[in-house]
Amino acid sequence: MTVSLLVRLLGLLLASVLMACERAPLHHQEAFVFGTRVEVLIAGLDETAARPAAAAVLREFDRLHRTYHAWKPSELSTLNEAIMAGRRQPVTPEMVGLITDAQYLTRLGERLFDPGIGRLISLWGFQSDELPATLPDPFALAAWRAAQPSILDLRIEGTFVSSDKREVALDFGGYLKGVALDRAAAILHAQGVHNALINIGGNVMALGSKNGQRWRVGIQHPRQPGPLATIELANGEAIGTSGDYQRFFEIDGHRYCHLLDPRSAQPALHTQSLSVLISPRTAAGTLSDMASKPLFIAGSDWPRLARALQVEQVLRVDAQGQVQVSSSLHGRLEYVGGRPRKLEVIP
């Protein structure tokens, strides 16, 4: 065989491989749930197998959203009304499981993550489809702060929930998207899907690969359009971001975001965004959603709390725009536009 013929054959082989990669199926479905855009990408399966699997995930998302909506009629709002009235309320086993898990995570996060602060969220106007134009009543905030209601004040007896503290109101907004990621992974695996990317408004879980290559996702820049950095995710990894740019309003040049510090009853002002990357483990999606909240609120104390949460890979942008990143995550990031000018790598 001549060298020229060999080169031509190798060229044809490479072209056929590239064409096969281009033809590799990538199914995509999206919806608007949990107040954000969600999407499911499935790689390596044809439409007849991928479409019903993705649809099953989106149906579960919609069910969770409707069942646990904090301010529209739902099982959760019914429970909140019973707590406020001092009644003992029957709930589903699923609700018992969610409350029990959230209580454990609340303790783990030193109560900086606490789904029992729904009334505070309402006082600030974030339990609404439209953001407020005024600050909350300072006397109402002071009364809430004096009561210090928490999900830890709930008492579970079988499938009944009650509390002696009527100020407790549940809001699973900082927790349910992570639960949904784990549910999505379980549904997809049950349907024979092993290569997928699930994205719920920036909370992402990767399964398998994208036709042999790792899924690459972006971490949103808190003050500019587009990502601050990108990263490739391994099978079972989940990433979650909390940012002051997601839900906020401004009054007299001051930004008030939805990430509230239960200690002060005020929005956290010292952080623009905080992302966590969770290694493959049970409930990785739930932890990716939950862990970003207390670390965001902890501010400069985040490295200590991250160790308590057993979260090793963290990226924080503080109020001045300085980037802090754990050394274990730094080596995996590809910064868009080059290394940030103000960057601190935390051992």
Coordinates of N, CA, C and O in Angstrom, one line a residue, residues 193-328:
V193 N -31.4 5.4 31.2 CA -30.6 6.5 30.7 C -29.4 6.7 31.7 O -29.5 6.9 32.9
H194 N -28.2 6.6 31.1 CA -27.0 6.7 31.9 C -26.1 7.9 31.5 O -25.0 8.1 32.1
N195 N -26.5 8.6 30.5 CA -25.7 9.8 30.0 C -26.7 11.0 29.9 O -27.4 11.0 28.9
A196 N -26.6 11.9 30.8 CA -27.5 13.0 30.8 C -27.0 14.2 31.6 O -26.1 14.0 32.5
L197 N -27.5 15.4 31.3 CA -27.2 16.6 32.1 C -28.5 17.2 32.5 O -29.4 17.4 31.7
I198 N -28.7 17.4 33.8 CA -29.9 18.0 34.3 C -29.6 19.4 34.9 O -28.7 19.5 35.7
N199 N -30.3 20.4 34.4 CA -30.0 21.8 34.8 C -31.3 22.4 35.3 O -32.3 22.5 34.6
I200 N -31.3 22.9 36.6 CA -32.4 23.6 37.2 C -31.9 24.9 37.6 O -31.5 25.2 38.7
G201 N -32.0 25.9 36.6 CA -31.6 27.3 36.9 C -30.2 27.4 37.4 O -29.9 28.2 38.3
G202 N -29.3 26.6 36.9 CA -27.9 26.7 37.4 C -27.5 25.7 38.4 O -26.3 25.5 38.7
N203 N -28.4 24.9 38.9 CA -28.1 23.8 39.7 C -28.1 22.6 38.8 O -29.1 22.2 38.2
V204 N -26.9 21.9 38.7 CA -26.6 21.0 37.6 C -26.1 19.7 38.2 O -25.3 19.6 39.1
M205 N -26.6 18.6 37.6 CA -26.0 17.2 37.9 C -25.7 16.6 36.5 O -26.5 16.6 35.6
A206 N -24.5 15.9 36.5 CA -24.1 15.2 35.3 C -24.2 13.7 35.6 O -23.8 13.2 36.6
L207 N -24.7 13.0 34.6 CA -24.7 11.6 34.5 C -23.9 11.1 33.3 O -24.1 11.6 32.2
G208 N -22.9 10.2 33.6 CA -22.2 9.7 32.4 C -21.4 10.7 31.7 O -20.8 11.6 32.3
S209 N -21.6 10.7 30.4 CA -20.8 11.6 29.5 C -21.7 12.1 28.3 O -22.8 11.5 28.1
K210 N -21.2 13.0 27.6 CA -21.8 13.5 26.4 C -21.1 12.9 25.2 O -20.1 13.4 24.7
N211 N -21.6 11.7 24.8 CA -21.0 10.9 23.7 C -19.5 10.7 23.9 O -18.7 11.0 22.9
G212 N -19.1 10.3 25.1 CA -17.7 10.0 25.3 C -16.9 11.1 25.9 O -15.8 10.9 26.4
Q213 N -17.4 12.3 25.9 CA -16.7 13.5 26.5 C -17.4 13.9 27.8 O -18.7 13.9 27.8
R214 N -16.7 14.4 28.7 CA -17.3 14.9 29.9 C -18.2 16.1 29.6 O -18.0 16.9 28.7
W215 N -19.3 16.2 30.4 CA -20.2 17.4 30.3 C -19.5 18.6 30.8 O -18.9 18.6 31.9
R216 N -19.5 19.7 30.0 CA -18.8 21.0 30.4 C -19.9 22.0 30.7 O -20.8 22.2 29.8
V217 N -19.9 22.6 31.9 CA -20.9 23.6 32.2 C -20.2 24.9 32.7 O -19.0 24.9 33.0
G218 N -20.9 26.0 32.7 CA -20.4 27.3 33.1 C -20.9 27.7 34.5 O -22.0 27.3 34.9
I219 N -20.0 28.4 35.2 CA -20.4 29.1 36.4 C -20.6 30.5 36.2 O -19.7 31.3 35.8
Q220 N -21.8 31.0 36.4 CA -22.2 32.3 36.0 C -21.4 33.4 36.7 O -21.1 33.4 37.9
H221 N -21.0 34.4 35.9 CA -20.3 35.6 36.5 C -21.4 36.4 37.2 O -22.4 36.7 36.5
P222 N -21.2 36.9 38.4 CA -22.3 37.6 39.1 C -22.5 39.0 38.6 O -23.6 39.6 38.9
R223 N -21.6 39.6 37.9 CA -21.8 41.0 37.4 C -21.6 41.2 35.9 O -21.7 42.3 35.5
Q224 N -21.4 40.1 35.2 CA -21.3 40.2 33.8 C -22.1 39.1 33.1 O -22.3 38.1 33.7
P225 N -22.5 39.3 31.8 CA -23.2 38.3 31.1 C -22.2 37.1 30.8 O -21.0 37.4 30.6
G226 N -22.7 35.9 30.9 CA -21.8 34.8 30.6 C -21.1 34.2 31.8 O -21.2 34.8 32.9
P227 N -20.3 33.2 31.6 CA -19.7 32.5 32.7 C -18.4 33.2 33.2 O -17.7 33.8 32.4
L228 N -18.2 33.0 34.5 CA -16.9 33.4 35.1 C -15.8 32.3 34.8 O -14.7 32.6 34.5
A229 N -16.3 31.0 34.8 CA -15.4 29.9 34.5 C -16.3 28.8 34.0 O -17.5 28.7 34.2
T230 N -15.6 27.8 33.4 CA -16.3 26.6 33.0 C -15.6 25.4 33.7 O -14.4 25.5 34.1
I231 N -16.3 24.3 33.7 CA -15.7 23.1 34.3 C -16.3 21.8 33.7 O -17.5 21.8 33.3
E232 N -15.5 20.8 33.6 CA -16.0 19.5 33.2 C -16.5 18.7 34.4 O -15.7 18.6 35.4
L233 N -17.7 18.1 34.3 CA -18.2 17.3 35.4 C -18.1 15.8 35.2 O -18.3 15.3 34.1
A234 N -17.7 15.1 36.2 CA -17.6 13.7 36.1 C -18.9 13.1 36.4 O -19.9 13.7 36.9
N235 N -19.1 11.8 36.2 CA -20.3 11.1 36.4 C -20.8 11.2 37.9 O -20.0 10.9 38.8
G236 N -22.0 11.7 38.1 CA -22.5 11.8 39.5 C -22.2 13.1 40.2 O -22.7 13.3 41.3
E237 N -21.4 14.0 39.6 CA -21.1 15.2 40.3 C -22.2 16.2 40.1 O -23.0 16.2 39.1
A238 N -22.4 17.1 41.1 CA -23.4 18.1 41.1 C -22.8 19.4 41.5 O -21.9 19.5 42.3
I239 N -23.3 20.5 40.8 CA -22.8 21.8 41.1 C -24.0 22.8 41.4 O -25.0 22.7 40.7
G240 N -23.9 23.6 42.4 CA -25.0 24.5 42.8 C -24.4 25.9 43.1 O -23.3 26.0 43.6
T241 N -25.1 26.9 42.7 CA -24.7 28.3 42.9 C -25.8 29.1 43.5 O -26.9 29.0 43.1
S242 N -25.4 29.9 44.5 CA -26.3 31.0 45.1 C -25.7 32.3 44.7 O -24.5 32.5 44.9
G243 N -26.5 33.2 44.2 CA -26.0 34.5 43.8 C -27.0 35.6 44.2 O -28.2 35.4 44.2
D244 N -26.4 36.8 44.4 CA -27.3 38.0 44.7 C -27.9 38.6 43.5 O -28.6 39.6 43.6
Y245 N -27.6 38.0 42.3 CA -28.1 38.5 41.1 C -29.4 37.7 40.6 O -30.0 38.1 39.6
Q246 N -29.8 36.7 41.4 CA -30.8 35.8 40.9 C -32.2 36.4 41.2 O -33.1 36.5 40.4
R247 N -32.4 36.8 42.5 CA -33.7 37.4 42.9 C -33.3 38.6 43.9 O -32.8 38.3 45.0
F248 N -33.5 39.8 43.4 CA -33.1 41.0 44.2 C -33.9 42.2 43.7 O -34.5 42.2 42.7
F249 N -33.9 43.2 44.6 CA -34.4 44.5 44.2 C -33.5 45.6 44.7 O -32.7 45.3 45.6
E250 N -33.6 46.7 44.1 CA -32.7 47.8 44.5 C -33.5 49.0 45.0 O -34.5 49.4 44.3
I251 N -33.1 49.7 46.1 CA -33.7 50.9 46.6 C -32.6 51.8 47.0 O -31.7 51.5 47.7
D252 N -32.6 53.0 46.4 CA -31.6 54.1 46.7 C -30.2 53.5 46.4 O -29.2 53.8 47.2
G253 N -30.0 52.7 45.4 CA -28.7 52.2 45.0 C -28.2 51.1 45.8 O -27.1 50.6 45.6
H254 N -29.0 50.5 46.7 CA -28.6 49.4 47.5 C -29.3 48.1 47.0 O -30.6 48.2 46.7
R255 N -28.6 47.1 46.9 CA -29.2 45.8 46.4 C -29.6 44.9 47.6 O -28.8 44.7 48.5
Y256 N -30.8 44.4 47.5 CA -31.3 43.5 48.6 C -31.7 42.2 47.9 O -32.6 42.2 47.1
C257 N -30.9 41.2 48.2 CA -31.1 39.9 47.6 C -31.9 38.9 48.4 O -32.2 39.2 49.6
H258 N -32.4 37.8 47.9 CA -33.3 36.9 48.5 C -32.5 36.0 49.5 O -33.2 35.2 50.2
L259 N -31.2 36.0 49.6 CA -30.5 35.2 50.5 C -30.4 35.9 51.9 O -29.6 36.8 52.1
L260 N -31.2 35.5 52.8 CA -31.4 36.2 54.1 C -30.7 35.5 55.2 O -30.7 34.2 55.3
D261 N -30.0 36.2 56.0 CA -29.3 35.7 57.2 C -30.3 35.6 58.4 O -30.8 36.6 58.9
P262 N -30.6 34.4 58.8 CA -31.6 34.3 59.9 C -31.1 35.0 61.2 O -32.0 35.3 62.1
R263 N -29.8 35.2 61.4 CA -29.4 35.8 62.6 C -29.7 37.3 62.7 O -30.1 37.8 63.7
S264 N -29.7 38.0 61.5 CA -30.0 39.4 61.5 C -31.3 39.7 60.9 O -31.8 40.9 61.0
A265 N -31.9 38.8 60.2 CA -33.2 38.9 59.4 C -33.0 39.9 58.3 O -33.9 40.5 57.8
Q266 N -31.7 40.0 57.8 CA -31.4 40.9 56.7 C -30.7 40.1 55.6 O -30.2 39.1 55.8
P267 N -30.8 40.7 54.3 CA -30.1 40.0 53.2 C -28.6 40.0 53.5 O -28.0 41.0 54.1
A268 N -27.9 39.0 53.1 CA -26.4 38.9 53.2 C -25.8 39.9 52.1 O -26.2 39.8 50.9
L269 N -24.9 40.7 52.5 CA -24.4 41.8 51.6 C -22.9 41.6 51.3 O -22.4 42.3 50.4
H270 N -22.3 40.6 51.8 CA -20.8 40.4 51.7 C -20.4 39.5 50.6 O -19.2 39.3 50.3
T271 N -21.4 38.9 49.9 CA -21.0 37.9 48.8 C -21.9 38.2 47.6 O -23.1 38.5 47.7
Q272 N -21.3 38.1 46.4 CA -22.0 38.2 45.2 C -22.5 36.9 44.7 O -23.6 36.7 44.2
S273 N -21.6 35.8 44.8 CA -22.0 34.5 44.4 C -21.1 33.5 45.1 O -20.0 33.8 45.5
L274 N -21.7 32.3 45.2 CA -20.9 31.2 45.8 C -21.4 29.9 45.2 O -22.6 29.6 45.1
S275 N -20.4 29.1 44.7 CA -20.7 27.9 44.0 C -20.0 26.7 44.7 O -18.9 26.9 45.3
V276 N -20.7 25.6 44.8 CA -20.1 24.4 45.4 C -20.2 23.3 44.3 O -21.1 23.1 43.6
L277 N -19.1 22.5 44.3 CA -19.1 21.3 43.5 C -19.1 20.1 44.4 O -18.2 19.9 45.3
I278 N -20.1 19.2 44.3 CA -20.2 18.1 45.2 C -19.8 16.8 44.5 O -20.3 16.5 43.3
S279 N -18.9 16.0 45.1 CA -18.5 14.8 44.5 C -19.6 13.7 44.5 O -20.6 13.9 45.3
P280 N -19.5 12.7 43.7 CA -20.6 11.7 43.6 C -20.8 11.1 45.0 O -19.9 10.6 45.6
R281 N -22.0 11.1 45.4 CA -22.4 10.5 46.7 C -23.9 10.5 46.8 O -24.6 11.1 45.9
T282 N -24.5 9.8 47.8 CA -25.9 9.8 48.0 C -26.4 11.2 48.2 O -25.8 12.0 49.0
A283 N -27.5 11.6 47.5 CA -28.1 13.0 47.7 C -27.1 14.1 47.3 O -27.1 15.2 47.9
A284 N -26.3 13.9 46.3 CA -25.3 14.9 45.9 C -26.1 16.1 45.4 O -25.6 17.3 45.6
G285 N -27.2 15.9 44.7 CA -27.9 17.1 44.2 C -28.5 17.9 45.3 O -28.4 19.1 45.3
T286 N -29.1 17.3 46.3 CA -29.6 18.0 47.5 C -28.6 18.8 48.2 O -28.8 20.0 48.5
L287 N -27.4 18.2 48.4 CA -26.3 18.9 49.1 C -25.8 20.1 48.2 O -25.5 21.1 48.8
S288 N -25.8 19.9 46.9 CA -25.3 21.0 46.0 C -26.2 22.2 46.1 O -25.7 23.4 46.1
D289 N -27.5 22.0 46.3 CA -28.4 23.1 46.4 C -28.4 23.7 47.8 O -28.3 24.9 48.0
M290 N -28.4 22.9 48.8 CA -28.4 23.4 50.2 C -27.1 24.0 50.6 O -27.1 25.1 51.2
A291 N -26.0 23.4 50.3 CA -24.7 23.9 50.9 C -24.3 25.3 50.4 O -23.6 26.0 51.2
S292 N -24.7 25.7 49.2 CA -24.3 27.0 48.7 C -24.9 28.1 49.6 O -24.4 29.2 49.6
K293 N -26.1 27.8 50.2 CA -26.8 28.9 51.0 C -26.0 29.3 52.3 O -25.7 30.4 52.5
P294 N -25.8 28.3 53.2 CA -25.1 28.7 54.4 C -23.6 29.2 54.1 O -23.2 30.1 54.8
L295 N -23.0 28.7 53.1 CA -21.6 29.2 52.8 C -21.7 30.6 52.2 O -20.8 31.4 52.5
F296 N -22.7 30.9 51.4 CA -22.9 32.3 51.0 C -23.1 33.2 52.2 O -22.5 34.3 52.2
I297 N -24.0 32.8 53.1 CA -24.3 33.7 54.2 C -23.2 33.8 55.2 O -23.0 34.8 55.9
A298 N -22.4 32.7 55.3 CA -21.2 32.7 56.2 C -20.2 33.8 55.9 O -19.4 34.2 56.7
G299 N -20.1 34.2 54.6 CA -19.1 35.2 54.2 C -17.7 34.7 54.3 O -17.4 33.6 53.9
S300 N -16.8 35.5 54.9 CA -15.4 35.1 55.0 C -15.2 33.9 55.8 O -14.1 33.3 55.8
D301 N -16.2 33.4 56.6 CA -16.0 32.2 57.4 C -16.4 31.0 56.7 O -16.4 29.9 57.3
W302 N -16.6 31.1 55.4 CA -17.0 29.9 54.6 C -16.0 28.7 54.6 O -16.5 27.6 54.6
P303 N -14.7 28.9 54.7 CA -13.8 27.7 54.7 C -14.1 26.8 55.9 O -14.1 25.6 55.8
R304 N -14.3 27.4 57.1 CA -14.6 26.6 58.3 C -15.9 25.8 58.1 O -15.9 24.6 58.4
L305 N -16.9 26.5 57.7 CA -18.2 25.9 57.6 C -18.2 24.8 56.4 O -18.9 23.8 56.5
A306 N -17.4 25.1 55.4 CA -17.3 24.1 54.3 C -16.7 22.8 54.8 O -17.2 21.7 54.4
R307 N -15.8 22.9 55.7 CA -15.2 21.7 56.3 C -16.2 20.9 57.1 O -16.3 19.7 57.1
A308 N -17.0 21.7 57.9 CA -18.1 21.0 58.7 C -19.1 20.3 57.8 O -19.7 19.3 58.1
L309 N -19.4 20.9 56.6 CA -20.3 20.3 55.6 C -19.7 19.2 54.8 O -20.4 18.6 54.0
Q310 N -18.4 19.0 54.9 CA -17.6 18.1 54.1 C -17.7 18.5 52.6 O -17.9 17.6 51.7
V311 N -17.7 19.8 52.3 CA -17.7 20.3 51.0 C -16.3 20.8 50.7 O -15.9 21.8 51.3
E312 N -15.6 20.2 49.8 CA -14.2 20.6 49.5 C -14.0 21.6 48.4 O -13.0 22.3 48.3
Q313 N -14.9 21.7 47.4 CA -14.7 22.4 46.2 C -15.7 23.6 46.2 O -16.9 23.4 46.0
V314 N -15.2 24.8 46.4 CA -16.0 26.0 46.6 C -15.4 27.2 45.8 O -14.1 27.3 45.8
L315 N -16.2 28.0 45.2 CA -15.8 29.2 44.5 C -16.7 30.3 45.0 O -17.9 30.2 45.0
R316 N -16.1 31.4 45.6 CA -16.8 32.5 46.1 C -16.3 33.8 45.4 O -15.1 34.0 45.2
V317 N -17.3 34.7 45.1 CA -17.0 36.0 44.7 C -17.5 37.0 45.8 O -18.8 37.0 46.0
D318 N -16.7 37.8 46.4 CA -17.1 38.6 47.5 C -17.7 39.9 47.0 O -17.8 40.1 45.8
A319 N -18.2 40.8 47.9 CA -18.9 42.0 47.5 C -18.0 42.9 46.7 O -18.5 43.7 45.9
Q320 N -16.7 42.8 46.8 CA -15.8 43.7 46.1 C -15.3 43.0 44.8 O -14.6 43.6 44.0
G321 N -15.8 41.8 44.5 CA -15.5 41.2 43.2 C -14.3 40.3 43.3 O -13.8 39.7 42.3
Q322 N -13.7 40.1 44.5 CA -12.5 39.3 44.7 C -13.0 37.8 44.6 O -14.0 37.4 45.2
V323 N -12.2 37.0 43.9 CA -12.6 35.6 43.8 C -11.8 34.8 44.8 O -10.5 34.9 44.9
Q324 N -12.4 33.9 45.5 CA -11.8 33.0 46.4 C -12.2 31.6 46.0 O -13.4 31.3 45.7
V325 N -11.2 30.7 45.9 CA -11.5 29.4 45.4 C -10.7 28.4 46.1 O -9.5 28.6 46.4
S326 N -11.3 27.2 46.5 CA -10.5 26.2 47.2 C -9.5 25.6 46.2 O -9.8 25.5 45.0
S327 N -8.4 25.2 46.7 CA -7.3 24.7 45.8 C -7.8 23.4 45.0 O -7.3 23.2 43.9
S328 N -8.6 22.6 45.6 CA -9.1 21.4 44.9 C -10.0 21.7 43.7 O -10.1 20.9 42.8

